[in-house]
Coordinates of C-alpha atoms in Angstrom, one line a residue:
X1348 CA 0.0 0.0 0.0
X1349 CA 2.7 2.5 0.9
X1350 CA 4.6 1.7 -2.3
X1351 CA 1.5 2.6 -4.4
X1352 CA 0.9 5.9 -2.5
X1353 CA 4.4 7.3 -3.1
X1354 CA 4.2 10.9 -2.0
X1355 CA 0.6 10.3 -0.9
X1356 CA 1.9 8.6 2.2
X1357 CA 3.6 11.9 3.2
X1358 CA 0.4 13.8 2.5
X1359 CA -1.6 11.3 4.5
X1360 CA 0.6 11.6 7.6
X1361 CA 0.9 15.4 7.2
X1362 CA -2.8 15.8 7.0
X1363 CA -3.3 13.9 10.3
X1364 CA -0.6 16.0 11.9
X1365 CA -2.6 19.1 11.0
X1366 CA -5.8 17.6 12.4
X1367 CA -4.2 16.5 15.6
X1368 CA -2.5 19.9 16.1
X1369 CA -5.8 21.7 15.5
X1370 CA -7.5 19.5 18.1
X1371 CA -4.8 20.1 20.7
X1372 CA -4.9 23.9 20.2
X1373 CA -8.7 24.0 20.4
X1374 CA -9.6 21.4 23.0
X1375 CA -6.6 21.0 25.4
X1376 CA -6.5 23.8 27.9
X1377 CA -3.2 25.3 29.1
X1378 CA -2.1 23.8 32.4
X1379 CA 1.4 25.1 32.8
X1380 CA 2.0 26.1 36.4
X1381 CA -1.4 25.0 37.5
X1382 CA -1.5 22.8 40.6
X1383 CA -3.1 19.4 40.4
X1384 CA -5.8 20.4 42.9
X1385 CA -6.9 23.2 40.5
X1386 CA -7.3 21.1 37.4
X1387 CA -11.1 20.7 37.9
X1388 CA -11.4 24.5 37.8
X1389 CA -9.3 24.8 34.6
X1390 CA -11.5 22.3 32.8
X1391 CA -14.7 23.7 34.2
X1392 CA -13.9 27.2 32.8
X1393 CA -12.8 25.8 29.3
X1394 CA -15.2 26.8 26.5
X1395 CA -15.8 23.2 25.5
X1396 CA -15.1 21.0 28.5
X1397 CA -17.1 23.3 30.8
X1398 CA -20.3 21.7 29.4
X1399 CA -19.3 18.3 30.6
X1400 CA -17.2 19.0 33.7
X1401 CA -19.0 20.9 36.5
X1402 CA -17.0 23.0 38.9
X1403 CA -17.2 20.8 41.9
X1404 CA -16.0 21.4 45.5
X1405 CA -13.6 18.7 46.7
X1406 CA -13.0 17.6 50.3
X1407 CA -10.5 20.2 51.6
X1408 CA -11.7 23.3 49.7
X1409 CA -13.3 25.9 51.8
X1410 CA -15.0 28.2 49.3

C-alpha cells in the first residue's frame, strides 16, 4: 500500500498531523504552572469541556 501511494503517504501523515495539532490547540487547555488540585477548575472554565465538567468542590476546599 505504501509503495502505491508514493508521495501520498507523506500527505496522509501530514494531514493527520494538521488535524491533531488543531485538536490540541482547540480542545486541550493550558495547564502550565497550575497545581493538580486546580485542574477541575481549569476544565470547568474551558469553553468546550465546561459543558461536561461541572465546577465541583472537593474535600478540603473551603470556598
